[in-house]
Amino acid sequence: MIGNYLIGLREGLEAVLIVVLLVAYLNKSGRKHLLPRIWAGIAVAVLVSLGFGALLTFGPKGLTFEAQEMIGGSLSIVAVGLVTWMIFWMAGVAKTLSSDLKSQVDKVADSSTLGLVLVGAFAVGREGLETALFLWAAARATGETWQPLLGAFLGILTAIFLGILLNRGVLKISLSKFFTITGALLVIVAGGVLAYGVHDLQEAGFLPGVHNLAFDVSHIIAPGGVTGTLLKGIFNFSPATTWLEAIVWVAYVVPVMFLYLRKVFASPAKAVSSKNA
Amino acid sequence: MNKTSTAAAVLVVGTLALAGCTDNTTQASADGAISVVSTDDACNVSTDTTAGGTIKFDVKNEGSAVTEFYLLAEDGLRIVGEVENIGPGVTRDLVVMAPQGKYFTACKPGMVGDGIRAAFTVNEAADGQEVSADRAALQKNATDQYAAYVKDQNEQLVRGTEKFADAFASGDEELAKSLYAPTRMHWERIEPVAESFGDLDPILDAREADLEDGEDFTGWHRAEKDLWAPKGYTKMTESEREKIATKMVEDTKELYTRTQSLEFTPDQLANGAKELLDEVATGKVTGEEETFSHTDLWDFQANLEGAKIAYEDLQPLLVGTDDALDEELKTNFAALQKQLDAYREGDGFKYYQDLSDAQIKELASGVDALSEPLSKLTAAVVK
């Protein structure tokens, strides 16, 4: 029960986190009318994942291990691309927001319709297939015991609940802090997703070095424990991280964070200086 | 963020999904799947051997911690297949395509450490089963198998040559004659490999007609001429025979030493098979090889076997990529063997000079029929 609950929680958090930060951002910047696009993307991802998962579990065809890893790994890397775009889009829109040109802002936002749908779809979809396969496997066990399925559902509900709390929390903080924090958080989350995608491709044998570990702290942070689950769910942190994962994480997070912070902090400064002039 | 990237994403996922699809039902085992029960301190796999091809594991977690199940390659490092996130009470499937070989199964309760491992063997695939998606592994498998065959034939060649040389040197002509053709078959089966050593081949296998001025006539055909002496030929003295015999054994051992560390590539195997057929066409079908003993059909049979082994080692590479060529080669190898079988007598064959012109012509056309598809083998296996 606990084990299945933690799986649900972890997979749920991985999917929910990006969505929550995006939703909070749209709420905060007064663009609630764009929310349906996010929901649409999520709905598509959930339906496709559940359908595909059911087909693979109960249908005549299964998916080979390599294909599963390739799909999971590639979707993760595409998701990172989308989230990175989103981070800079948010930073850019935040800048125009501060100069209070509401109509222009909406134009920019409206032009990114498909982008928002895709961010929602990929944030959920990259974990969707894996989660769906797990859920259907749990559902298949319901003849013997209903506990696995219940555990997994409670885990996912907890993740959504934590997401709602996070949404409320970040909504309370001041506007300038909000952009900095959500963006920075997203950079770290995206770095984790990228490292995780790389790990999948290493396991599939598509990239080398799956056994060259940069560090292994799994004796301190058990991967199946609560701490390990939360760290993995939020930051995609793996207690046994390969060198390639670690290098990719640093190579992504450091420059992106730098560029992001520069963009965020440069904009108000410019606005101030132009007013002074 | 536009239509192109959406289309690209859809395409990537779609292609992967299609390329990675595999039958849920499998003939790998009688009930279709191998059951694995993972507990907190044990990993019970229902069998430790299965047939190659699509293999399905039903992994049930009867422990209290989340577990994972792996199929690892022989080195214990490369992951052939894995299924993660098996919650307590949950059964999940792992479907892998694995070629013949040695593996390890491993359960990893709590997702920590190297897991609870056990050796696992995949046998030859059932007919018609696709063996692997990994061509590199198949190619390695093919060349490894062929290298083992070459070693084995060489070993037998050394032992046979020693016996033959003894009989020849001691003047036991009857025994020497009976050992001649069967022993040479070990040489003829791996002729392209033996011929690759330009210094050993002429001293062991040169025919008198092919010798250049100043070259000594030694080796197998020197002994052949002495055993089946033509008219007007003066037989060797005992010490001359001794010298030829000793040299043959020495050189054959040298060949053995050199072939021990040989590594092959798929194109060498395929080209070698073609060379063997060319050998048949230019030497055996014409009766030039064994001018005095007329045991050309023994050599013919050995060349054919050598080519067939190379083809059979490479055959898994044709499955699914060039089934038509595979079928053609299989048919033509069998057809030529059938033709040759018609001339079997006891343990051996008819002597070449007892064949009629029509029979020789028929054999030659059989060789051509096999030679033609065999020339396409190299291109098909290096893909």
XYZ file of C-alpha atoms in Angstrom:
660
model
C 0.000 0.000 0.000
C 2.689 2.491 1.032
C 4.938 1.459 -1.863
C 2.194 1.978 -4.425
C 1.141 5.220 -2.747
C 4.698 6.537 -3.100
C 4.851 5.561 -6.772
C 1.600 7.445 -7.386
C 2.876 10.435 -5.426
C 6.174 10.547 -7.292
C 4.777 10.139 -10.781
C 2.000 12.578 -9.894
C 4.409 15.225 -8.635
C 6.586 14.909 -11.707
C 3.590 15.679 -13.876
C 1.824 18.218 -11.644
C 4.714 20.518 -10.768
C 5.272 22.187 -14.139
C 1.548 22.518 -14.695
C 1.043 24.160 -11.298
C 3.750 26.756 -11.860
C 2.349 27.560 -15.279
C -1.209 27.838 -13.955
C -0.072 30.032 -11.060
C 1.692 32.254 -13.529
C -1.392 32.669 -15.723
C -3.532 33.411 -12.671
C -1.057 35.910 -11.316
C -0.657 37.742 -14.588
C -4.434 37.983 -15.012
C -4.734 35.677 -17.982
C -7.153 33.144 -16.605
C -8.838 32.895 -19.997
C -5.789 30.957 -21.223
C -6.251 28.229 -18.600
C -8.559 26.065 -20.752
C -5.644 25.576 -23.148
C -3.545 24.069 -20.393
C -6.413 21.833 -19.317
C -6.951 20.792 -22.932
C -3.321 19.769 -23.291
C -3.439 17.817 -20.045
C -6.684 16.102 -20.999
C -5.221 15.008 -24.318
C -2.089 13.679 -22.598
C -4.094 11.765 -19.983
C -6.483 10.241 -22.498
C -3.743 9.274 -24.937
C -1.612 7.776 -22.141
C -4.472 5.805 -20.609
C -5.653 4.600 -24.019
C -2.209 3.635 -25.217
C -1.393 2.046 -21.859
C -4.583 -0.022 -21.908
C -3.923 -1.087 -25.476
C -0.413 -2.213 -24.589
C -1.560 -4.014 -21.458
C -4.670 -5.750 -22.741
C -4.291 -5.557 -26.527
C -2.514 -8.025 -28.786
C 0.676 -5.936 -28.975
C 3.141 -4.995 -26.255
C 5.972 -2.508 -26.328
C 9.609 -3.591 -26.170
C 11.779 -2.290 -23.387
C 13.933 -0.255 -25.776
C 10.900 1.436 -27.288
C 9.492 2.304 -23.848
C 12.762 3.871 -22.777
C 13.147 5.695 -26.081
C 9.617 7.126 -25.845
C 10.056 8.125 -22.184
C 13.524 9.571 -22.752
C 12.639 11.465 -25.931
C 9.410 12.897 -24.502
C 11.346 14.124 -21.468
C 13.883 15.891 -23.635
C 11.147 17.459 -25.788
C 9.404 18.529 -22.555
C 12.589 20.262 -21.414
C 12.683 22.192 -24.680
C 9.077 23.298 -24.151
C 9.581 24.245 -20.504
C 12.708 26.235 -21.376
C 10.714 28.091 -23.988
C 8.006 28.673 -21.391
C 10.475 30.037 -18.824
C 11.758 32.650 -21.225
C 8.296 33.371 -22.560
C 7.156 34.046 -18.988
C 10.183 36.210 -18.316
C 9.505 38.135 -21.525
C 5.819 38.596 -20.824
C 6.632 39.601 -17.257
C 8.732 42.415 -18.637
C 5.920 43.821 -20.744
C 3.586 43.273 -17.810
C 5.634 45.644 -15.693
C 5.227 48.393 -18.274
C 1.480 47.661 -18.074
C 0.673 47.275 -21.760
C -2.124 44.820 -21.163
C -3.444 44.612 -24.723
C -0.021 43.857 -26.164
C 0.562 41.231 -23.543
C -2.601 39.427 -24.520
C -1.570 39.504 -28.133
C 1.711 37.835 -27.271
C -0.016 35.304 -25.078
C -2.671 34.525 -27.651
C -0.094 33.861 -30.305
C 1.326 31.108 -28.132
C -1.870 29.078 -28.010
C -0.343 25.906 -29.285
C 2.719 26.397 -27.116
C 0.683 26.368 -23.918
C -1.329 23.338 -25.010
C 1.901 21.508 -25.763
C 3.556 22.428 -22.476
C 0.549 21.009 -20.640
C 0.465 17.938 -22.854
C 4.156 17.118 -22.568
C 4.471 17.915 -18.857
C 1.847 15.272 -18.212
C 2.494 13.020 -21.216
C 6.150 12.321 -20.503
C 5.156 10.622 -17.265
C 1.765 9.606 -18.589
C 2.612 6.402 -20.404
C 4.751 5.057 -17.582
C 2.074 5.935 -15.034
C -0.695 4.502 -17.198
C 1.159 1.214 -17.583
C 1.586 1.084 -13.834
C -2.061 1.938 -13.175
C -3.360 -0.703 -15.581
C -1.022 -3.263 -14.033
C -2.410 -2.303 -10.635
C -5.947 -2.480 -11.992
C -5.271 -5.964 -13.323
C -4.309 -7.011 -9.803
C -7.666 -5.857 -8.408
C -9.042 -9.380 -8.680
C -6.633 -10.342 -5.911
C -6.319 -7.120 -3.997
C -7.609 -3.592 -4.539
C -4.836 -2.061 -2.428
C -2.286 -1.339 -5.192
C -4.806 0.628 -7.229
C -6.105 2.526 -4.195
C -2.537 3.285 -3.087
C -1.599 4.618 -6.509
C -4.733 6.793 -6.710
C -4.195 8.209 -3.239
C -0.614 8.998 -4.237
C -1.708 10.863 -7.347
C -4.413 12.717 -5.364
C -1.794 13.730 -2.793
C 0.403 15.051 -5.596
C -2.501 17.102 -6.966
C -3.305 18.343 -3.444
C 0.348 19.362 -2.923
C 0.162 21.079 -6.297
C -2.883 23.086 -5.186
C -1.093 24.073 -1.969
C 1.956 25.152 -3.948
C -0.285 27.135 -6.277
C -1.865 28.952 -3.295
C 1.549 29.496 -1.727
C 3.219 31.007 -4.713
C 0.136 33.128 -5.403
C 0.575 34.788 -2.015
C 4.079 36.033 -2.639
C 4.707 39.410 -4.217
C 4.689 39.785 -7.971
C 8.375 40.481 -8.519
C 9.440 37.620 -6.262
C 6.872 35.372 -7.893
C 8.416 35.568 -11.335
C 11.916 35.037 -10.060
C 10.958 32.092 -7.890
C 8.689 30.228 -10.294
C 11.135 30.686 -13.147
C 14.159 29.588 -11.122
C 12.209 26.631 -9.776
C 11.236 25.644 -13.297
C 14.873 25.801 -14.459
C 15.829 23.330 -11.742
C 12.841 21.101 -12.483
C 13.648 21.144 -16.197
C 17.288 20.279 -15.447
C 16.056 17.249 -13.517
C 13.731 16.205 -16.323
C 16.596 16.462 -18.798
C 18.904 14.354 -16.617
C 16.121 11.804 -16.209
C 15.601 11.672 -19.977
C 19.313 11.125 -20.450
C 19.214 8.306 -17.917
C 16.387 6.606 -19.834
C 18.416 6.789 -23.036
C 21.420 5.364 -21.166
C 19.339 2.450 -19.956
C 18.120 1.820 -23.483
C 21.781 1.589 -24.515
C 21.338 4.598 -26.820
C 23.762 6.660 -24.734
C 26.758 5.124 -22.902
C 27.824 5.207 -19.279
C 24.833 3.853 -17.375
C 27.190 2.294 -14.813
C 29.591 5.218 -14.397
C 28.179 6.837 -11.289
C 29.097 10.360 -10.238
C 27.760 9.597 -6.761
C 25.600 7.012 -5.056
C 23.841 8.048 -1.865
C 21.084 5.440 -2.065
C 22.205 4.067 1.326
C 21.332 7.464 2.852
C 18.331 8.415 0.725
C 16.414 5.242 -0.092
C 14.913 5.576 -3.592
C 11.668 3.977 -2.369
C 11.396 6.082 0.816
C 9.432 9.288 1.362
C 12.436 11.627 1.037
C 13.683 9.859 -2.076
C 10.188 9.941 -3.563
C 9.736 13.667 -2.956
C 13.213 14.549 -4.251
C 12.619 12.446 -7.338
C 9.070 13.740 -7.814
C 10.024 17.398 -7.507
C 13.560 17.657 -8.870
C 13.971 14.261 -10.544
C 16.885 13.745 -8.223
C 18.324 10.243 -8.394
C 20.317 8.962 -5.396
C 22.522 7.052 -7.850
C 23.386 9.585 -10.538
C 25.577 8.796 -13.534
C 28.322 11.150 -14.672
C 26.500 11.913 -17.905
C 23.334 12.846 -15.973
C 25.308 15.084 -13.621
C 27.170 16.783 -16.473
C 23.979 17.338 -18.477
C 22.227 18.752 -15.401
C 24.990 21.262 -14.703
C 25.409 22.097 -18.390
C 21.695 22.922 -18.578
C 20.961 24.547 -15.217
C 23.988 26.871 -14.976
C 23.711 28.720 -18.313
C 19.892 28.704 -18.407
C 19.672 30.008 -14.846
C 22.215 32.685 -15.682
C 20.353 33.812 -18.811
C 17.020 33.675 -16.989
C 18.158 35.728 -14.006
C 19.821 38.247 -16.285
C 16.605 38.671 -18.215
C 14.477 38.955 -15.074
C 16.745 41.401 -13.285
C 17.702 43.425 -16.305
C 14.138 44.384 -17.227
C 13.064 46.394 -14.143
C 16.472 48.067 -14.032
C 16.001 49.242 -17.585
C 12.515 50.448 -16.880
C 13.794 52.447 -13.911
C 16.673 53.952 -15.797
C 14.446 54.998 -18.697
C 12.043 56.701 -16.267
C 14.922 58.555 -14.699
C 16.146 59.754 -18.028
C 6.457 26.746 -31.141
C 4.671 26.016 -34.372
C 3.125 23.322 -36.465
C 6.487 21.933 -37.489
C 7.574 21.132 -33.959
C 4.192 19.602 -33.167
C 4.373 17.468 -36.266
C 7.941 16.473 -35.385
C 6.938 15.472 -31.875
C 3.984 13.439 -33.121
C 6.217 11.801 -35.710
C 8.895 10.876 -33.168
C 6.406 9.284 -30.810
C 4.530 7.577 -33.609
C 7.633 6.109 -35.190
C 8.960 4.851 -31.878
C 5.634 3.316 -31.033
C 5.444 1.501 -34.351
C 9.071 0.401 -34.422
C 8.883 -0.831 -30.860
C 5.684 -2.807 -31.154
C 5.931 -6.473 -30.483
C 3.504 -9.322 -30.130
C 2.016 -9.668 -26.696
C 1.576 -13.349 -27.338
C 4.836 -15.205 -27.740
C 6.017 -18.690 -28.407
C 9.025 -18.233 -26.128
C 7.563 -20.626 -23.613
C 4.617 -22.965 -23.527
C 2.321 -20.697 -21.504
C 3.537 -17.589 -23.319
C 5.375 -15.974 -20.450
C 8.009 -16.654 -17.834
C 6.767 -15.840 -14.378
C 8.970 -14.005 -11.925
C 8.091 -13.534 -8.283
C 10.031 -10.826 -6.489
C 9.931 -10.676 -2.715
C 11.994 -8.573 -0.320
C 14.813 -11.114 -0.258
C 14.255 -13.489 -3.194
C 13.804 -13.475 -6.938
C 12.123 -16.628 -8.223
C 12.216 -17.025 -11.992
C 10.082 -19.938 -13.226
C 12.770 -21.139 -15.658
C 16.412 -20.359 -16.306
C 16.347 -21.216 -20.008
C 14.107 -20.258 -22.900
C 14.117 -20.056 -26.678
C 15.450 -16.909 -28.347
C 13.208 -14.297 -29.876
C 10.481 -12.359 -28.146
C 10.562 -13.208 -24.470
C 7.929 -12.102 -21.990
C 8.376 -11.973 -18.245
C 5.412 -11.561 -15.892
C 6.985 -9.975 -12.852
C 4.936 -10.101 -9.660
C 5.981 -8.183 -6.579
C 5.060 -10.163 -3.465
C 7.353 -8.100 -1.252
C 6.603 -4.926 0.680
C 8.959 -2.543 -1.136
C 8.728 -1.280 -4.718
C 10.841 -3.521 -6.929
C 12.444 -3.580 -10.365
C 13.294 -6.459 -12.662
C 16.217 -6.546 -15.102
C 17.473 -8.819 -17.843
C 21.213 -8.150 -18.075
C 23.694 -9.184 -20.767
C 26.467 -11.709 -20.125
C 28.786 -8.982 -18.796
C 26.239 -8.256 -16.054
C 26.293 -4.562 -17.009
C 24.374 -3.954 -20.224
C 20.630 -3.746 -19.663
C 18.784 -5.865 -22.202
C 15.437 -5.104 -20.633
C 14.017 -3.677 -17.460
C 10.690 -2.923 -15.855
C 10.571 -0.350 -13.078
C 7.923 0.742 -10.595
C 6.511 -2.642 -9.686
C 4.518 -1.772 -6.590
C 3.712 -4.350 -3.905
C 0.995 -6.711 -5.107
C 1.348 -5.562 -8.707
C 2.302 -7.693 -11.726
C 4.035 -5.983 -14.626
C 5.290 -7.335 -17.921
C 8.677 -7.075 -19.501
C 8.844 -7.864 -23.209
C 12.322 -8.138 -24.707
C 13.831 -9.424 -27.916
C 16.895 -11.414 -27.010
C 19.172 -13.492 -29.222
C 20.791 -16.760 -28.189
C 23.291 -16.247 -25.375
C 23.960 -16.039 -21.663
C 22.199 -13.499 -19.473
C 21.383 -12.608 -15.899
C 17.990 -11.957 -14.368
C 17.854 -9.581 -11.427
C 15.174 -8.336 -9.038
C 15.936 -5.122 -7.187
C 13.649 -4.774 -4.142
C 13.748 -1.202 -2.831
C 15.489 -0.193 -6.095
C 18.895 -0.292 -4.394
C 22.103 -2.164 -5.180
C 22.922 -4.739 -7.832
C 19.820 -6.801 -7.214
C 19.252 -10.491 -6.616
C 20.810 -12.123 -9.657
C 20.621 -15.487 -11.332
C 22.115 -16.865 -14.542
C 19.701 -17.147 -17.464
C 20.240 -18.844 -20.830
C 18.552 -18.092 -24.120
C 18.733 -20.948 -26.595
C 18.407 -20.967 -30.337
C 15.266 -19.309 -31.600
C 12.377 -21.360 -32.887
C 12.021 -21.342 -36.665
C 10.638 -18.125 -38.027
C 11.164 -16.153 -34.825
C 12.914 -12.871 -35.147
C 15.979 -13.116 -32.980
C 17.175 -9.633 -32.328
C 16.913 -5.988 -33.126
C 20.577 -5.582 -32.478
C 22.520 -6.316 -35.636
C 25.866 -5.508 -34.116
C 25.350 -8.220 -31.527
C 24.278 -10.637 -34.255
C 27.348 -9.860 -36.313
C 29.586 -10.394 -33.307
C 27.833 -13.651 -32.619
C 28.339 -14.802 -36.210
C 32.038 -14.013 -36.317
C 32.647 -15.514 -32.882
C 30.977 -18.733 -33.944
C 32.989 -18.848 -37.135
C 36.254 -18.181 -35.274
C 35.439 -21.128 -33.010
C 34.792 -23.290 -36.075
C 38.119 -22.325 -37.625
C 39.940 -23.225 -34.397
C 38.197 -26.552 -34.194
C 38.957 -27.482 -37.802
C 42.573 -26.452 -37.326
C 42.920 -28.639 -34.279
C 41.596 -31.623 -36.187
C 43.845 -30.756 -39.110
C 46.924 -30.831 -36.867
C 45.985 -34.190 -35.365
C 45.120 -35.649 -38.789
C 48.303 -34.347 -40.368
C 50.413 -35.926 -37.635
C 48.817 -39.323 -38.268
C 49.151 -38.973 -42.012
C 52.770 -37.822 -41.773
C 53.612 -40.817 -39.568
C 52.116 -43.279 -42.001
C 53.716 -41.552 -44.977
C 57.187 -41.356 -43.461
C 57.127 -44.941 -42.254
C 56.143 -46.157 -45.725
C 52.698 -47.449 -44.733
C 51.220 -46.416 -48.079
C 47.814 -48.045 -47.580
C 47.183 -46.157 -44.345
C 48.588 -42.920 -45.761
C 46.295 -43.162 -48.807
C 43.229 -43.771 -46.648
C 44.059 -40.768 -44.437
C 44.875 -38.409 -47.291
C 41.445 -37.199 -48.444
C 39.615 -37.151 -45.060
C 42.438 -35.170 -43.403
C 42.631 -32.667 -46.215
C 38.931 -31.953 -45.715
C 39.762 -30.026 -42.527
C 42.071 -27.865 -44.605
C 39.598 -27.421 -47.426
C 36.772 -26.364 -45.075
C 38.736 -23.332 -43.916
C 40.722 -22.778 -47.105
C 40.168 -18.993 -47.369
C 41.590 -18.566 -43.868
C 44.564 -20.856 -44.554
C 45.178 -19.103 -47.858
C 45.308 -15.742 -46.139
C 48.783 -16.689 -44.897
C 50.717 -16.179 -48.114
C 53.840 -17.946 -46.857
C 52.197 -21.101 -45.531
C 49.698 -21.801 -48.280
C 52.189 -22.523 -51.105
C 54.431 -24.805 -49.043
C 51.452 -26.771 -47.775
C 48.994 -26.854 -50.644
C 50.688 -25.852 -53.925
C 50.195 -28.129 -56.907
C 53.198 -29.008 -59.026
C 51.707 -27.306 -62.071
C 51.394 -24.032 -60.176
C 54.954 -23.885 -58.899
C 57.219 -21.170 -60.158
C 60.854 -21.777 -61.087
C 63.056 -22.386 -58.086
C 60.198 -23.191 -55.696
C 60.370 -26.468 -53.815
C 57.536 -28.905 -54.327
C 56.411 -29.724 -50.769
C 53.282 -30.326 -48.752
C 50.148 -32.296 -49.438
C 50.398 -32.598 -53.178
C 54.046 -33.673 -52.984
C 52.944 -36.568 -50.786
C 49.993 -37.214 -53.079
C 52.250 -37.634 -56.091
C 54.478 -40.026 -54.212
C 51.554 -42.131 -52.975
C 49.701 -42.278 -56.271
C 52.875 -42.358 -58.357
C 52.313 -41.707 -62.078
C 54.160 -43.687 -64.705
C 57.879 -42.993 -64.955
C 57.963 -41.409 -61.482
C 60.815 -42.351 -59.135
C 59.602 -42.737 -55.581
C 61.152 -40.741 -52.775
C 63.710 -42.279 -50.475
C 62.836 -42.834 -46.842
C 64.774 -39.775 -45.703
C 63.134 -37.594 -48.365
C 59.710 -38.712 -47.172
C 60.726 -38.076 -43.582
C 61.716 -34.522 -44.501
C 58.424 -33.753 -46.308
C 56.377 -35.281 -43.457
C 58.183 -33.347 -40.727
C 57.791 -30.079 -42.627
C 54.067 -30.656 -43.152
C 53.471 -31.150 -39.436
C 55.622 -28.147 -38.564
C 53.837 -25.846 -40.973
C 50.399 -27.061 -39.974
C 51.209 -26.362 -36.329
C 52.389 -22.908 -37.322
C 49.061 -22.362 -39.100
C 47.267 -23.529 -35.970
C 49.164 -21.052 -33.787
C 48.416 -18.190 -36.115
C 44.687 -18.910 -36.378
C 44.180 -19.024 -32.604
C 44.043 -15.259 -32.264
C 42.283 -14.519 -35.559
C 39.231 -12.317 -35.439
C 36.821 -12.100 -38.308
C 34.381 -9.593 -39.720
C 31.007 -10.461 -41.285
C 32.199 -9.514 -44.762
C 35.206 -11.852 -44.412
C 32.833 -14.695 -43.646
C 30.579 -13.897 -46.574
C 33.459 -13.358 -49.003
C 35.119 -16.514 -47.708
C 31.999 -18.513 -48.471
C 32.027 -17.191 -52.023
C 35.761 -17.956 -52.370
C 35.124 -21.537 -51.342
C 32.546 -21.926 -54.069
C 34.967 -20.365 -56.548
C 37.544 -22.937 -55.413
C 35.068 -25.657 -56.250
C 34.387 -24.149 -59.662
C 38.018 -23.628 -60.646
C 39.702 -26.647 -59.028
C 37.385 -29.436 -57.974
C 34.787 -29.514 -60.707
C 37.651 -29.523 -63.213
C 39.563 -32.296 -61.430
C 42.736 -30.228 -61.332
C 43.219 -30.220 -57.576
C 43.904 -33.879 -56.976
C 45.696 -34.840 -60.185
C 46.997 -38.145 -58.846
C 44.598 -39.255 -56.118
C 41.437 -38.087 -57.912
C 39.813 -37.362 -54.530
C 38.445 -34.038 -55.778
C 34.930 -34.741 -54.540
C 36.167 -34.942 -50.935
C 37.574 -31.433 -51.341
C 34.351 -30.382 -53.067
C 32.329 -31.591 -50.078
C 34.666 -29.832 -47.612
C 34.571 -26.516 -49.502
C 30.801 -26.734 -49.598
C 30.616 -27.443 -45.868
C 32.940 -24.544 -45.078
C 30.811 -22.173 -47.137
C 27.637 -23.497 -45.550
C 28.972 -22.952 -42.021
C 29.875 -19.357 -42.842
C 26.380 -18.822 -44.290
C 24.685 -20.463 -41.331
C 26.645 -18.331 -38.857
C 25.545 -15.245 -40.784
C 21.982 -16.434 -41.341
C 20.402 -14.612 -38.344
C 21.466 -11.365 -40.033
C 19.351 -12.198 -43.056
C 16.198 -12.950 -41.101
C 13.832 -10.045 -41.496
C 16.211 -8.082 -43.712
C 16.631 -10.309 -46.759
C 14.415 -13.333 -46.337
C 14.360 -13.946 -50.083
C 18.146 -14.328 -50.246
C 18.098 -16.499 -47.142
C 15.521 -18.787 -48.732
C 17.429 -18.941 -52.024
C 20.701 -19.811 -50.304
C 19.080 -22.442 -48.118
C 17.463 -24.087 -51.152
C 20.593 -23.972 -53.309
C 22.917 -25.269 -50.590
C 20.566 -28.200 -50.085
C 20.259 -28.784 -53.841
C 24.020 -28.862 -54.418
C 24.524 -31.153 -51.437
C 21.901 -33.494 -52.872
C 23.725 -33.542 -56.211
C 26.973 -34.355 -54.482
C 25.375 -37.029 -52.296
C 24.588 -38.983 -55.462
C 28.306 -39.755 -55.776
C 28.863 -40.986 -52.242
C 30.521 -44.360 -51.859
C 31.001 -45.753 -48.374
C 32.643 -43.116 -46.187
C 33.869 -41.238 -49.206
C 33.042 -40.410 -52.790
C 33.551 -41.649 -56.311
C 36.919 -40.805 -57.804
C 36.910 -37.891 -60.174
C 37.968 -39.853 -63.217
C 34.926 -42.135 -62.784
C 32.538 -39.259 -63.438
C 31.056 -38.807 -66.882
C 31.281 -35.506 -68.740
C 27.534 -35.010 -68.336
C 27.780 -35.534 -64.583
C 30.635 -33.010 -64.316
C 28.651 -30.506 -66.324
C 25.665 -31.006 -64.055
C 27.785 -30.442 -60.940
C 29.273 -27.298 -62.480
C 25.827 -25.834 -63.120
C 24.826 -26.645 -59.517
C 27.881 -24.729 -58.297
C 26.965 -21.763 -60.479
C 23.413 -21.768 -59.182
C 24.681 -21.440 -55.614
C 27.504 -19.063 -56.478
C 25.150 -16.456 -57.845
C 23.076 -15.763 -54.681
C 26.174 -16.287 -52.527
C 27.807 -13.279 -54.175
C 25.005 -11.142 -52.713
C 25.638 -12.322 -49.154
C 28.328 -9.782 -48.287
C 26.171 -6.787 -49.121
C 23.273 -8.242 -47.143
C 25.183 -8.957 -43.938
C 27.228 -5.772 -43.621
C 24.054 -3.630 -43.633
